[in-house]
Structures are given as structure tokens and as C-alpha cells.
């Protein structure tokens, strides 16, 4: 599995920083533990336990037991790993104490934005309410909420969004189910801080990619990866001129842990690096070159278009997160190469 892959292990080693020592002997609740980012964070924490005896107690929430069994079979009997099967849209009925809460669960599939907008809103908003109501019982805990660059919307006067910038989201389209519910969740963060004095920080993620991604995702970069892994030509269903902030999942996970440990209560931090600000077609070209395949342009179906973001520029300013001492460890080209190699090795294992 992932944690036994040598290149993946080397990538984990590369992102470990001295500040992680403050995680030693702590307990952490993670929602969305089988997802792209949540599962990577779990692996990092378990690596710290194994290699450095950090004694971190992990409570990992999965929507179903199959997600755990597919992703973490090697952790099944580990004393530091606690499996919780929970629909986060249902009430949390837990009495244990944790030091930190990482709320990473969310619908992140464009297909679901187009076909299940109500469920997307429900999962984000009700799930976040349940997480923070649990945090109320853990009065001295600190939480990090994983938001998205989509909350910025469109603003053609901004080259790279800073944390206090704002743009337009057309809430009269069902595709707004994702950014608008995430905006509401950010307001919930500030409301719980104001009313209940919770310690919460917000992370706005750019386009995160890496080997821990589930291959059933309908995100464009995952579809590109699926084609590349099958030695098929990569299909782009647009002109590919959307500019995004791409970031390797190991760098993103390290950034989130840095924000969790050093971020200021109530503050928001972009999780991105200037080095990853590229066009969608540039991402595809780099992956195609590594996989030795070509790029083909096709028209998207009407149903596919319903899930697409119409924002052309979603690049993020990285100054604030870097002020905490975080820096990306992987170049853009290196990260795409590692994504392809690790995933390929796991498939062939």
C-alpha cells in the first residue's frame, strides 16, 4: 500500500519539519480520512509515530468501512489508529477528547456538483455544524477547516487572490452549491469563534493533486492521470486556458499541519505556491510528456459542463502561508512525475 511505497515514503520524509514535534503525544480527529488530502495527512502522522515515536492518537472518520479497508488495511490493528464510521451529516455522538480537529470531508467531484447539488450543500453545511458542535465539547482543542479557492469566485481585476479579496459567484446556478456552501461554512467558522470562543483556522486550498487521489474523481487532473496511467492520450474538454494554483498533496498536507500548529485563531490562509500557478493545458502537457502520450481536445457534454467551474483565473497569493515558515518542497514538474510514478507502482504492485 501507499505507506510501503519507497518513493512515497521519501516524499513524506522531505516535508517533515521541526514544528511537527508539537504534534507529539497529541490526539487528532480527521474527517474525510480516506480522501486525497485526509489520507495523506493520516500517512504523515502514522509515519511520525513509526519513525520518531510521536505517539499521536488518530481518530479517523470514514463514510463507510470499505473506504478504510481499501486505503489503510495495514493500520487495522495499530493502537494509534481509531476507525470511526460516520456520515458527518449525522450527529456526532462521541465522548472522547482530542487536541486537534482537521475537517477535510467534502464533496469535491464536479460530477456531483452537477447531479447532486443538494447533497453537496447538505454535506458541507450540516457536516461542518456537527464537527464544530463536537469541538464545543473539546473546549481546548484547535480546529482547521478546509475551504477552497472557489470561494473567491470571479474577479478579473485580481491576478492572484489574497485572503481578503472577494469575487462574484452566480448563486442562481446550481453549480454554486460548492463555493456558496463553502462560503457559508467559513461564516460558520467565524460564528463559532464569536459565539463559543472556539479556536478555528481556515485553509483555502488550490488545486491539490497527487498519488493519494481516488481514481473515480471527475476532476480534470484526475481524468488526465487516468488516461496517462492507461497509456492513452489525455483528453481536454475545453481550451485548457483556465489558470489555477496547483500544489502537490504532500506539500499541501505539510502546509495544513503548519497552519494547524502556527495559524492564528480566526485567520484564513491560502494553501498554494506561486511555482504551481499554471494553465490547465500546461498541467496536461507536463503529464503527457512524462507518460509519453499525446493531448486531444474534445467538446464536453451538456451534463459535464454543469459541473465545470467557469472561473478562468483561480490563482492564489502564497505570502501569508509562507509567513508561517512553510515552503513547498517539490517543483511542479517533480510533483507531477512523482504522482505518476507512485500511482503506477501501486497499480502494478
mmCIF file of C-alpha atoms in Angstrom:
data_model
loop_
_atom_site.group_PDB
_atom_site.id
_atom_site.type_symbol
_atom_site.label_atom_id
_atom_site.label_comp_id
_atom_site.label_asym_id
_atom_site.label_seq_id
_atom_site.Cartn_x
_atom_site.Cartn_y
_atom_site.Cartn_z
ATOM 1 C CA UNK A 1 0.000 0.000 0.000
ATOM 2 C CA UNK A 2 0.911 3.696 -0.056
ATOM 3 C CA UNK A 3 2.925 3.790 3.140
ATOM 4 C CA UNK A 4 5.082 0.909 1.881
ATOM 5 C CA UNK A 5 5.919 2.630 -1.403
ATOM 6 C CA UNK A 6 9.548 3.809 -1.289
ATOM 7 C CA UNK A 7 9.068 6.997 -3.313
ATOM 8 C CA UNK A 8 6.000 7.953 -1.253
ATOM 9 C CA UNK A 9 7.999 7.376 1.935
ATOM 10 C CA UNK A 10 10.797 9.594 0.615
ATOM 11 C CA UNK A 11 8.283 12.318 -0.187
ATOM 12 C CA UNK A 12 6.893 12.152 3.350
ATOM 13 C CA UNK A 13 10.412 12.455 4.775
ATOM 14 C CA UNK A 14 11.020 15.508 2.604
ATOM 15 C CA UNK A 15 8.107 17.528 4.006
ATOM 16 C CA UNK A 16 8.723 16.828 7.720
ATOM 17 C CA UNK A 17 9.743 19.973 9.618
ATOM 18 C CA UNK A 18 10.813 20.689 13.198
ATOM 19 C CA UNK A 19 7.445 22.229 14.092
ATOM 20 C CA UNK A 20 5.817 18.803 13.810
ATOM 21 C CA UNK A 21 7.349 17.981 17.200
ATOM 22 C CA UNK A 22 4.369 19.847 18.708
ATOM 23 C CA UNK A 23 2.135 17.013 17.475
ATOM 24 C CA UNK A 24 3.892 14.552 19.772
ATOM 25 C CA UNK A 25 1.567 12.859 22.299
ATOM 26 C CA UNK A 26 -1.449 14.687 20.849
ATOM 27 C CA UNK A 27 -4.804 13.308 19.676
ATOM 28 C CA UNK A 28 -6.295 14.314 16.329
ATOM 29 C CA UNK A 29 -9.730 13.833 14.742
ATOM 30 C CA UNK A 30 -9.738 13.779 10.932
ATOM 31 C CA UNK A 31 -12.895 13.860 8.820
ATOM 32 C CA UNK A 32 -12.619 12.747 5.215
ATOM 33 C CA UNK A 33 -9.791 10.407 6.230
ATOM 34 C CA UNK A 34 -9.894 8.391 3.007
ATOM 35 C CA UNK A 35 -9.784 11.412 0.711
ATOM 36 C CA UNK A 36 -6.926 12.879 -1.299
ATOM 37 C CA UNK A 37 -5.708 15.187 1.480
ATOM 38 C CA UNK A 38 -7.079 13.486 4.596
ATOM 39 C CA UNK A 39 -5.458 10.156 3.750
ATOM 40 C CA UNK A 40 -2.127 11.843 3.073
ATOM 41 C CA UNK A 41 -2.239 13.556 6.468
ATOM 42 C CA UNK A 42 -3.038 10.208 8.105
ATOM 43 C CA UNK A 43 0.011 8.654 6.450
ATOM 44 C CA UNK A 44 2.245 11.503 7.601
ATOM 45 C CA UNK A 45 1.047 11.190 11.198
ATOM 46 C CA UNK A 46 1.442 7.424 11.188
ATOM 47 C CA UNK A 47 4.924 7.812 9.705
ATOM 48 C CA UNK A 48 5.824 10.181 12.562
ATOM 49 C CA UNK A 49 4.582 7.574 15.017
ATOM 50 C CA UNK A 50 6.554 4.748 13.431
ATOM 51 C CA UNK A 51 9.853 6.530 12.732
ATOM 52 C CA UNK A 52 10.024 9.034 15.583
ATOM 53 C CA UNK A 53 7.736 7.545 18.262
ATOM 54 C CA UNK A 54 5.435 10.587 18.261
ATOM 55 C CA UNK A 55 2.603 8.697 19.976
ATOM 56 C CA UNK A 56 -0.102 10.594 18.046
ATOM 57 C CA UNK A 57 -3.571 9.163 18.654
ATOM 58 C CA UNK A 58 -5.606 9.374 15.440
ATOM 59 C CA UNK A 59 -9.401 9.239 15.212
ATOM 60 C CA UNK A 60 -10.164 8.804 11.509
ATOM 61 C CA UNK A 61 -13.708 9.233 10.190
ATOM 62 C CA UNK A 62 -14.815 7.234 7.140
ATOM 63 C CA UNK A 63 -18.214 7.394 5.459
ATOM 64 C CA UNK A 64 -18.142 3.593 5.174
ATOM 65 C CA UNK A 65 -15.886 0.748 6.276
ATOM 66 C CA UNK A 66 -14.983 -0.104 2.675
ATOM 67 C CA UNK A 67 -13.154 3.212 2.324
ATOM 68 C CA UNK A 68 -10.971 2.278 5.288
ATOM 69 C CA UNK A 69 -10.325 -1.260 4.092
ATOM 70 C CA UNK A 70 -9.270 -0.096 0.626
ATOM 71 C CA UNK A 71 -6.940 2.627 1.824
ATOM 72 C CA UNK A 72 -5.498 1.643 5.212
ATOM 73 C CA UNK A 73 -5.539 -2.142 5.729
ATOM 74 C CA UNK A 74 -2.051 -2.012 7.288
ATOM 75 C CA UNK A 75 -3.333 0.281 10.086
ATOM 76 C CA UNK A 76 -6.184 -2.019 11.126
ATOM 77 C CA UNK A 77 -4.673 -3.250 14.388
ATOM 78 C CA UNK A 78 -2.471 -0.255 15.145
ATOM 79 C CA UNK A 79 -3.034 1.073 18.662
ATOM 80 C CA UNK A 80 -2.696 4.680 17.470
ATOM 81 C CA UNK A 81 -5.354 4.375 14.761
ATOM 82 C CA UNK A 82 -9.036 4.565 15.720
ATOM 83 C CA UNK A 83 -11.589 3.824 12.987
ATOM 84 C CA UNK A 84 -14.877 5.746 13.092
ATOM 85 C CA UNK A 85 -17.593 5.023 10.526
ATOM 86 C CA UNK A 86 -19.725 8.141 10.387
ATOM 87 C CA UNK A 87 -21.842 10.119 7.952
ATOM 88 C CA UNK A 88 -20.773 13.594 9.002
ATOM 89 C CA UNK A 89 -24.215 14.893 8.073
ATOM 90 C CA UNK A 90 -25.443 12.911 11.096
ATOM 91 C CA UNK A 91 -24.943 13.898 14.731
ATOM 92 C CA UNK A 92 -21.531 13.192 16.276
ATOM 93 C CA UNK A 93 -22.090 11.159 19.440
ATOM 94 C CA UNK A 94 -18.505 10.905 20.712
ATOM 95 C CA UNK A 95 -17.258 11.444 24.229
ATOM 96 C CA UNK A 96 -13.502 11.227 23.706
ATOM 97 C CA UNK A 97 -11.186 14.243 23.853
ATOM 98 C CA UNK A 98 -8.911 15.448 21.057
ATOM 99 C CA UNK A 99 -6.321 18.222 20.856
ATOM 100 C CA UNK A 100 -6.837 18.939 17.158
ATOM 101 C CA UNK A 101 -9.617 18.595 14.592
ATOM 102 C CA UNK A 102 -8.938 18.509 10.850
ATOM 103 C CA UNK A 103 -12.210 18.913 8.947
ATOM 104 C CA UNK A 104 -11.362 17.645 5.467
ATOM 105 C CA UNK A 105 -14.623 15.942 4.435
ATOM 106 C CA UNK A 106 -16.493 17.388 1.455
ATOM 107 C CA UNK A 107 -17.880 16.574 -1.968
ATOM 108 C CA UNK A 108 -15.117 17.560 -4.385
ATOM 109 C CA UNK A 109 -16.390 15.941 -7.588
ATOM 110 C CA UNK A 110 -17.539 18.235 -10.415
ATOM 111 C CA UNK A 111 -19.963 15.479 -11.481
ATOM 112 C CA UNK A 112 -21.652 15.676 -8.071
ATOM 113 C CA UNK A 113 -21.935 19.460 -8.316
ATOM 114 C CA UNK A 114 -23.935 18.931 -11.486
ATOM 115 C CA UNK A 115 -26.023 15.934 -10.395
ATOM 116 C CA UNK A 116 -26.189 16.165 -6.569
ATOM 117 C CA UNK A 117 -26.120 19.879 -5.654
ATOM 118 C CA UNK A 118 -28.490 19.436 -2.684
ATOM 119 C CA UNK A 119 -26.369 16.648 -1.207
ATOM 120 C CA UNK A 120 -23.225 18.731 -1.732
ATOM 121 C CA UNK A 121 -24.716 21.625 0.248
ATOM 122 C CA UNK A 122 -26.014 19.293 2.951
ATOM 123 C CA UNK A 123 -22.685 17.543 3.450
ATOM 124 C CA UNK A 124 -20.745 20.791 3.656
ATOM 125 C CA UNK A 125 -23.017 22.826 5.917
ATOM 126 C CA UNK A 126 -24.589 20.202 8.191
ATOM 127 C CA UNK A 127 -21.326 18.290 8.375
ATOM 128 C CA UNK A 128 -19.488 21.422 9.475
ATOM 129 C CA UNK A 129 -22.139 22.187 12.088
ATOM 130 C CA UNK A 130 -21.703 18.681 13.513
ATOM 131 C CA UNK A 131 -17.918 18.961 13.556
ATOM 132 C CA UNK A 132 -17.938 22.283 15.387
ATOM 133 C CA UNK A 133 -20.592 21.126 17.843
ATOM 134 C CA UNK A 134 -18.188 18.310 18.682
ATOM 135 C CA UNK A 135 -15.427 20.922 19.006
ATOM 136 C CA UNK A 136 -17.576 22.774 21.552
ATOM 137 C CA UNK A 137 -17.267 19.726 23.821
ATOM 138 C CA UNK A 138 -13.483 19.806 23.292
ATOM 139 C CA UNK A 139 -13.116 23.354 24.572
ATOM 140 C CA UNK A 140 -9.328 23.464 24.459
ATOM 141 C CA UNK A 141 -8.978 21.885 21.022
ATOM 142 C CA UNK A 142 -7.954 23.670 17.832
ATOM 143 C CA UNK A 143 -9.707 23.069 14.503
ATOM 144 C CA UNK A 144 -8.761 23.656 10.896
ATOM 145 C CA UNK A 145 -11.480 23.927 8.264
ATOM 146 C CA UNK A 146 -10.529 23.024 4.705
ATOM 147 C CA UNK A 147 -12.125 25.525 2.369
ATOM 148 C CA UNK A 148 -11.475 26.147 -1.301
ATOM 149 C CA UNK A 149 -10.199 28.785 -3.681
ATOM 150 C CA UNK A 150 -13.656 28.633 -5.296
ATOM 151 C CA UNK A 151 -14.979 30.909 -2.538
ATOM 152 C CA UNK A 152 -13.185 33.794 -4.262
ATOM 153 C CA UNK A 153 -15.374 33.494 -7.340
ATOM 154 C CA UNK A 154 -14.553 35.629 -10.398
ATOM 155 C CA UNK A 155 -12.711 38.935 -10.261
ATOM 156 C CA UNK A 156 -10.949 39.955 -13.458
ATOM 157 C CA UNK A 157 -9.037 42.751 -11.721
ATOM 158 C CA UNK A 158 -7.104 40.361 -9.486
ATOM 159 C CA UNK A 159 -4.078 38.389 -10.722
ATOM 160 C CA UNK A 160 -3.615 36.279 -7.585
ATOM 161 C CA UNK A 161 -6.202 36.229 -4.798
ATOM 162 C CA UNK A 162 -5.136 37.309 -1.331
ATOM 163 C CA UNK A 163 -7.102 36.136 1.689
ATOM 164 C CA UNK A 164 -9.129 39.353 1.999
ATOM 165 C CA UNK A 165 -10.115 39.507 -1.699
ATOM 166 C CA UNK A 166 -13.612 38.763 -2.913
ATOM 167 C CA UNK A 167 -15.212 37.971 -6.268
ATOM 168 C CA UNK A 168 -18.538 37.067 -7.831
ATOM 169 C CA UNK A 169 -20.284 33.691 -7.617
ATOM 170 C CA UNK A 170 -23.531 33.267 -9.549
ATOM 171 C CA UNK A 171 -25.710 31.779 -6.808
ATOM 172 C CA UNK A 172 -28.620 31.407 -9.252
ATOM 173 C CA UNK A 173 -26.837 28.436 -10.841
ATOM 174 C CA UNK A 174 -26.868 25.049 -9.086
ATOM 175 C CA UNK A 175 -23.082 24.771 -9.732
ATOM 176 C CA UNK A 176 -22.776 27.359 -6.936
ATOM 177 C CA UNK A 177 -23.684 24.574 -4.498
ATOM 178 C CA UNK A 178 -19.988 24.042 -3.780
ATOM 179 C CA UNK A 179 -18.492 27.553 -3.465
ATOM 180 C CA UNK A 180 -21.563 29.042 -1.772
ATOM 181 C CA UNK A 181 -21.807 26.258 0.810
ATOM 182 C CA UNK A 182 -18.082 26.601 1.484
ATOM 183 C CA UNK A 183 -18.592 30.351 1.956
ATOM 184 C CA UNK A 184 -21.344 29.576 4.450
ATOM 185 C CA UNK A 185 -19.032 27.172 6.256
ATOM 186 C CA UNK A 186 -16.391 29.876 6.553
ATOM 187 C CA UNK A 187 -19.051 32.121 8.094
ATOM 188 C CA UNK A 188 -19.863 29.278 10.485
ATOM 189 C CA UNK A 189 -16.197 29.204 11.490
ATOM 190 C CA UNK A 190 -16.276 32.874 12.446
ATOM 191 C CA UNK A 191 -19.683 32.477 14.116
ATOM 192 C CA UNK A 192 -18.448 29.639 16.353
ATOM 193 C CA UNK A 193 -15.382 31.700 17.205
ATOM 194 C CA UNK A 194 -17.513 34.699 18.128
ATOM 195 C CA UNK A 195 -20.288 32.880 19.996
ATOM 196 C CA UNK A 196 -18.446 29.948 21.569
ATOM 197 C CA UNK A 197 -14.824 31.132 21.578
ATOM 198 C CA UNK A 198 -13.608 28.147 19.556
ATOM 199 C CA UNK A 199 -10.075 28.144 18.194
ATOM 200 C CA UNK A 200 -10.531 27.703 14.432
ATOM 201 C CA UNK A 201 -8.318 28.486 11.440
ATOM 202 C CA UNK A 202 -9.348 28.327 7.784
ATOM 203 C CA UNK A 203 -7.311 26.946 4.893
ATOM 204 C CA UNK A 204 -8.279 27.779 1.317
ATOM 205 C CA UNK A 205 -6.937 25.078 -0.932
ATOM 206 C CA UNK A 206 -5.871 25.484 -4.514
ATOM 207 C CA UNK A 207 -5.961 22.580 -6.975
ATOM 208 C CA UNK A 208 -4.390 19.751 -4.987
ATOM 209 C CA UNK A 209 -3.134 16.696 -6.854
ATOM 210 C CA UNK A 210 -1.075 13.648 -6.016
ATOM 211 C CA UNK A 211 -0.942 9.859 -5.779
ATOM 212 C CA UNK A 212 -3.468 9.613 -2.908
ATOM 213 C CA UNK A 213 -6.313 10.711 -5.170
ATOM 214 C CA UNK A 214 -9.226 8.332 -5.744
ATOM 215 C CA UNK A 215 -9.414 7.465 -9.413
ATOM 216 C CA UNK A 216 -13.221 7.739 -9.536
ATOM 217 C CA UNK A 217 -12.923 11.521 -9.155
ATOM 218 C CA UNK A 218 -14.324 13.563 -12.037
ATOM 219 C CA UNK A 219 -11.792 16.376 -11.621
ATOM 220 C CA UNK A 220 -9.973 17.196 -14.842
ATOM 221 C CA UNK A 221 -6.487 16.436 -13.494
ATOM 222 C CA UNK A 222 -7.636 13.009 -12.256
ATOM 223 C CA UNK A 223 -9.154 12.218 -15.644
ATOM 224 C CA UNK A 224 -5.833 13.207 -17.225
ATOM 225 C CA UNK A 225 -3.979 10.914 -14.804
ATOM 226 C CA UNK A 226 -6.319 8.000 -15.508
ATOM 227 C CA UNK A 227 -5.638 8.276 -19.227
ATOM 228 C CA UNK A 228 -1.880 8.609 -18.695
ATOM 229 C CA UNK A 229 -1.760 5.551 -16.440
ATOM 230 C CA UNK A 230 -3.561 3.531 -19.112
ATOM 231 C CA UNK A 231 -1.100 4.776 -21.749
ATOM 232 C CA UNK A 232 -3.942 6.574 -23.519
ATOM 233 C CA UNK A 233 -3.995 10.092 -24.936
ATOM 234 C CA UNK A 234 -5.083 12.780 -22.467
ATOM 235 C CA UNK A 235 -8.412 14.379 -23.343
ATOM 236 C CA UNK A 236 -9.072 18.043 -22.554
ATOM 237 C CA UNK A 237 -12.729 19.055 -22.819
ATOM 238 C CA UNK A 238 -12.062 22.787 -23.067
ATOM 239 C CA UNK A 239 -9.354 25.025 -24.480
ATOM 240 C CA UNK A 240 -7.420 24.443 -21.247
ATOM 241 C CA UNK A 241 -6.854 28.149 -20.655
ATOM 242 C CA UNK A 242 -8.085 28.129 -17.051
ATOM 243 C CA UNK A 243 -5.258 29.324 -14.787
ATOM 244 C CA UNK A 244 -5.045 27.530 -11.443
ATOM 245 C CA UNK A 245 -2.821 27.195 -8.398
ATOM 246 C CA UNK A 246 -1.676 23.578 -8.457
ATOM 247 C CA UNK A 247 0.016 22.048 -5.415
ATOM 248 C CA UNK A 248 1.349 18.565 -4.680
ATOM 249 C CA UNK A 249 -0.636 16.801 -1.960
ATOM 250 C CA UNK A 250 2.445 16.221 0.250
ATOM 251 C CA UNK A 251 3.208 19.953 0.179
ATOM 252 C CA UNK A 252 -0.455 20.742 0.843
ATOM 253 C CA UNK A 253 -0.618 18.354 3.818
ATOM 254 C CA UNK A 254 2.516 19.899 5.321
ATOM 255 C CA UNK A 255 1.022 23.353 4.787
ATOM 256 C CA UNK A 256 -2.182 22.354 6.559
ATOM 257 C CA UNK A 257 -0.315 20.928 9.530
ATOM 258 C CA UNK A 258 1.729 24.142 9.689
ATOM 259 C CA UNK A 259 -1.458 26.244 9.727
ATOM 260 C CA UNK A 260 -2.959 23.957 12.383
ATOM 261 C CA UNK A 261 0.081 24.399 14.622
ATOM 262 C CA UNK A 262 1.024 28.020 13.937
ATOM 263 C CA UNK A 263 -2.020 29.674 12.369
ATOM 264 C CA UNK A 264 -3.741 32.452 14.304
ATOM 265 C CA UNK A 265 -7.289 31.942 15.586
ATOM 266 C CA UNK A 266 -9.858 33.224 13.096
ATOM 267 C CA UNK A 267 -7.330 33.738 10.305
ATOM 268 C CA UNK A 268 -7.548 32.380 6.759
ATOM 269 C CA UNK A 269 -4.562 31.068 4.793
ATOM 270 C CA UNK A 270 -4.246 30.187 1.121
ATOM 271 C CA UNK A 271 -2.613 26.800 0.632
ATOM 272 C CA UNK A 272 -0.727 27.311 -2.611
ATOM 273 C CA UNK A 273 2.661 28.122 -4.093
ATOM 274 C CA UNK A 274 3.465 30.572 -6.858
ATOM 275 C CA UNK A 275 5.514 27.881 -8.603
ATOM 276 C CA UNK A 276 2.294 25.962 -9.328
ATOM 277 C CA UNK A 277 0.364 28.797 -10.971
ATOM 278 C CA UNK A 278 -0.120 27.372 -14.474
ATOM 279 C CA UNK A 279 -2.773 26.794 -17.134
ATOM 280 C CA UNK A 280 -4.827 23.602 -17.165
ATOM 281 C CA UNK A 281 -3.327 22.692 -20.545
ATOM 282 C CA UNK A 282 0.200 23.168 -19.136
ATOM 283 C CA UNK A 283 -0.576 20.644 -16.394
ATOM 284 C CA UNK A 284 -1.842 18.228 -19.036
ATOM 285 C CA UNK A 285 1.214 18.791 -21.255
ATOM 286 C CA UNK A 286 3.620 18.016 -18.421
ATOM 287 C CA UNK A 287 1.783 14.810 -17.526
ATOM 288 C CA UNK A 288 1.567 13.788 -21.190
ATOM 289 C CA UNK A 289 5.307 14.263 -21.588
ATOM 290 C CA UNK A 290 6.037 12.073 -18.548
ATOM 291 C CA UNK A 291 3.639 9.344 -19.723
ATOM 292 C CA UNK A 292 4.707 9.642 -23.373
ATOM 293 C CA UNK A 293 1.171 10.221 -24.664
ATOM 294 C CA UNK A 294 -0.489 12.996 -26.663
ATOM 295 C CA UNK A 295 -3.159 15.581 -25.819
ATOM 296 C CA UNK A 296 -6.508 15.521 -27.610
ATOM 297 C CA UNK A 297 -9.143 18.256 -27.389
ATOM 298 C CA UNK A 298 -12.832 17.274 -27.298
ATOM 299 C CA UNK A 299 -16.129 19.009 -26.570
ATOM 300 C CA UNK A 300 -17.727 18.385 -23.189
ATOM 301 C CA UNK A 301 -21.255 17.025 -22.898
ATOM 302 C CA UNK A 302 -24.003 19.234 -21.524
ATOM 303 C CA UNK A 303 -24.043 17.225 -18.278
ATOM 304 C CA UNK A 304 -20.263 17.540 -17.890
ATOM 305 C CA UNK A 305 -20.443 21.291 -18.424
ATOM 306 C CA UNK A 306 -22.877 21.614 -15.489
ATOM 307 C CA UNK A 307 -20.090 20.574 -13.122
ATOM 308 C CA UNK A 308 -17.368 22.758 -14.651
ATOM 309 C CA UNK A 309 -16.141 25.902 -12.958
ATOM 310 C CA UNK A 310 -16.475 28.917 -15.259
ATOM 311 C CA UNK A 311 -13.761 30.879 -13.446
ATOM 312 C CA UNK A 312 -10.761 31.468 -15.729
ATOM 313 C CA UNK A 313 -8.334 32.698 -13.071
ATOM 314 C CA UNK A 314 -8.134 30.959 -9.689
ATOM 315 C CA UNK A 315 -4.522 31.658 -8.776
ATOM 316 C CA UNK A 316 -3.725 32.290 -5.129
ATOM 317 C CA UNK A 317 -1.238 34.548 -3.396
ATOM 318 C CA UNK A 318 1.082 32.466 -1.180
ATOM 319 C CA UNK A 319 2.629 35.182 1.009
ATOM 320 C CA UNK A 320 0.559 34.577 4.139
ATOM 321 C CA UNK A 321 1.183 30.843 4.488
ATOM 322 C CA UNK A 322 4.865 31.371 3.772
ATOM 323 C CA UNK A 323 4.995 33.894 6.619
ATOM 324 C CA UNK A 324 4.372 30.887 8.916
ATOM 325 C CA UNK A 325 7.609 29.322 7.706
ATOM 326 C CA UNK A 326 6.096 26.895 5.205
ATOM 327 C CA UNK A 327 7.612 26.430 1.750
ATOM 328 C CA UNK A 328 6.878 23.917 -0.987
ATOM 329 C CA UNK A 329 9.462 21.144 -1.204
ATOM 330 C CA UNK A 330 8.656 19.875 -4.697
ATOM 331 C CA UNK A 331 8.909 21.577 -8.072
ATOM 332 C CA UNK A 332 5.847 21.467 -10.310
ATOM 333 C CA UNK A 333 7.465 19.038 -12.749
ATOM 334 C CA UNK A 334 8.862 16.843 -9.967
ATOM 335 C CA UNK A 335 5.489 16.592 -8.230
ATOM 336 C CA UNK A 336 3.651 15.513 -11.381
ATOM 337 C CA UNK A 337 6.346 12.935 -12.090
ATOM 338 C CA UNK A 338 6.080 11.541 -8.543
ATOM 339 C CA UNK A 339 2.279 11.429 -8.799
ATOM 340 C CA UNK A 340 2.509 9.349 -11.968
ATOM 341 C CA UNK A 341 5.304 7.072 -10.754
ATOM 342 C CA UNK A 342 3.802 6.299 -7.327
ATOM 343 C CA UNK A 343 0.337 5.642 -8.733
ATOM 344 C CA UNK A 344 1.802 3.456 -11.500
ATOM 345 C CA UNK A 345 3.837 1.431 -8.997
ATOM 346 C CA UNK A 346 0.806 0.895 -6.771
ATOM 347 C CA UNK A 347 -1.320 -0.257 -9.692
ATOM 348 C CA UNK A 348 1.345 -2.730 -10.781
ATOM 349 C CA UNK A 349 2.118 -3.964 -7.258
#
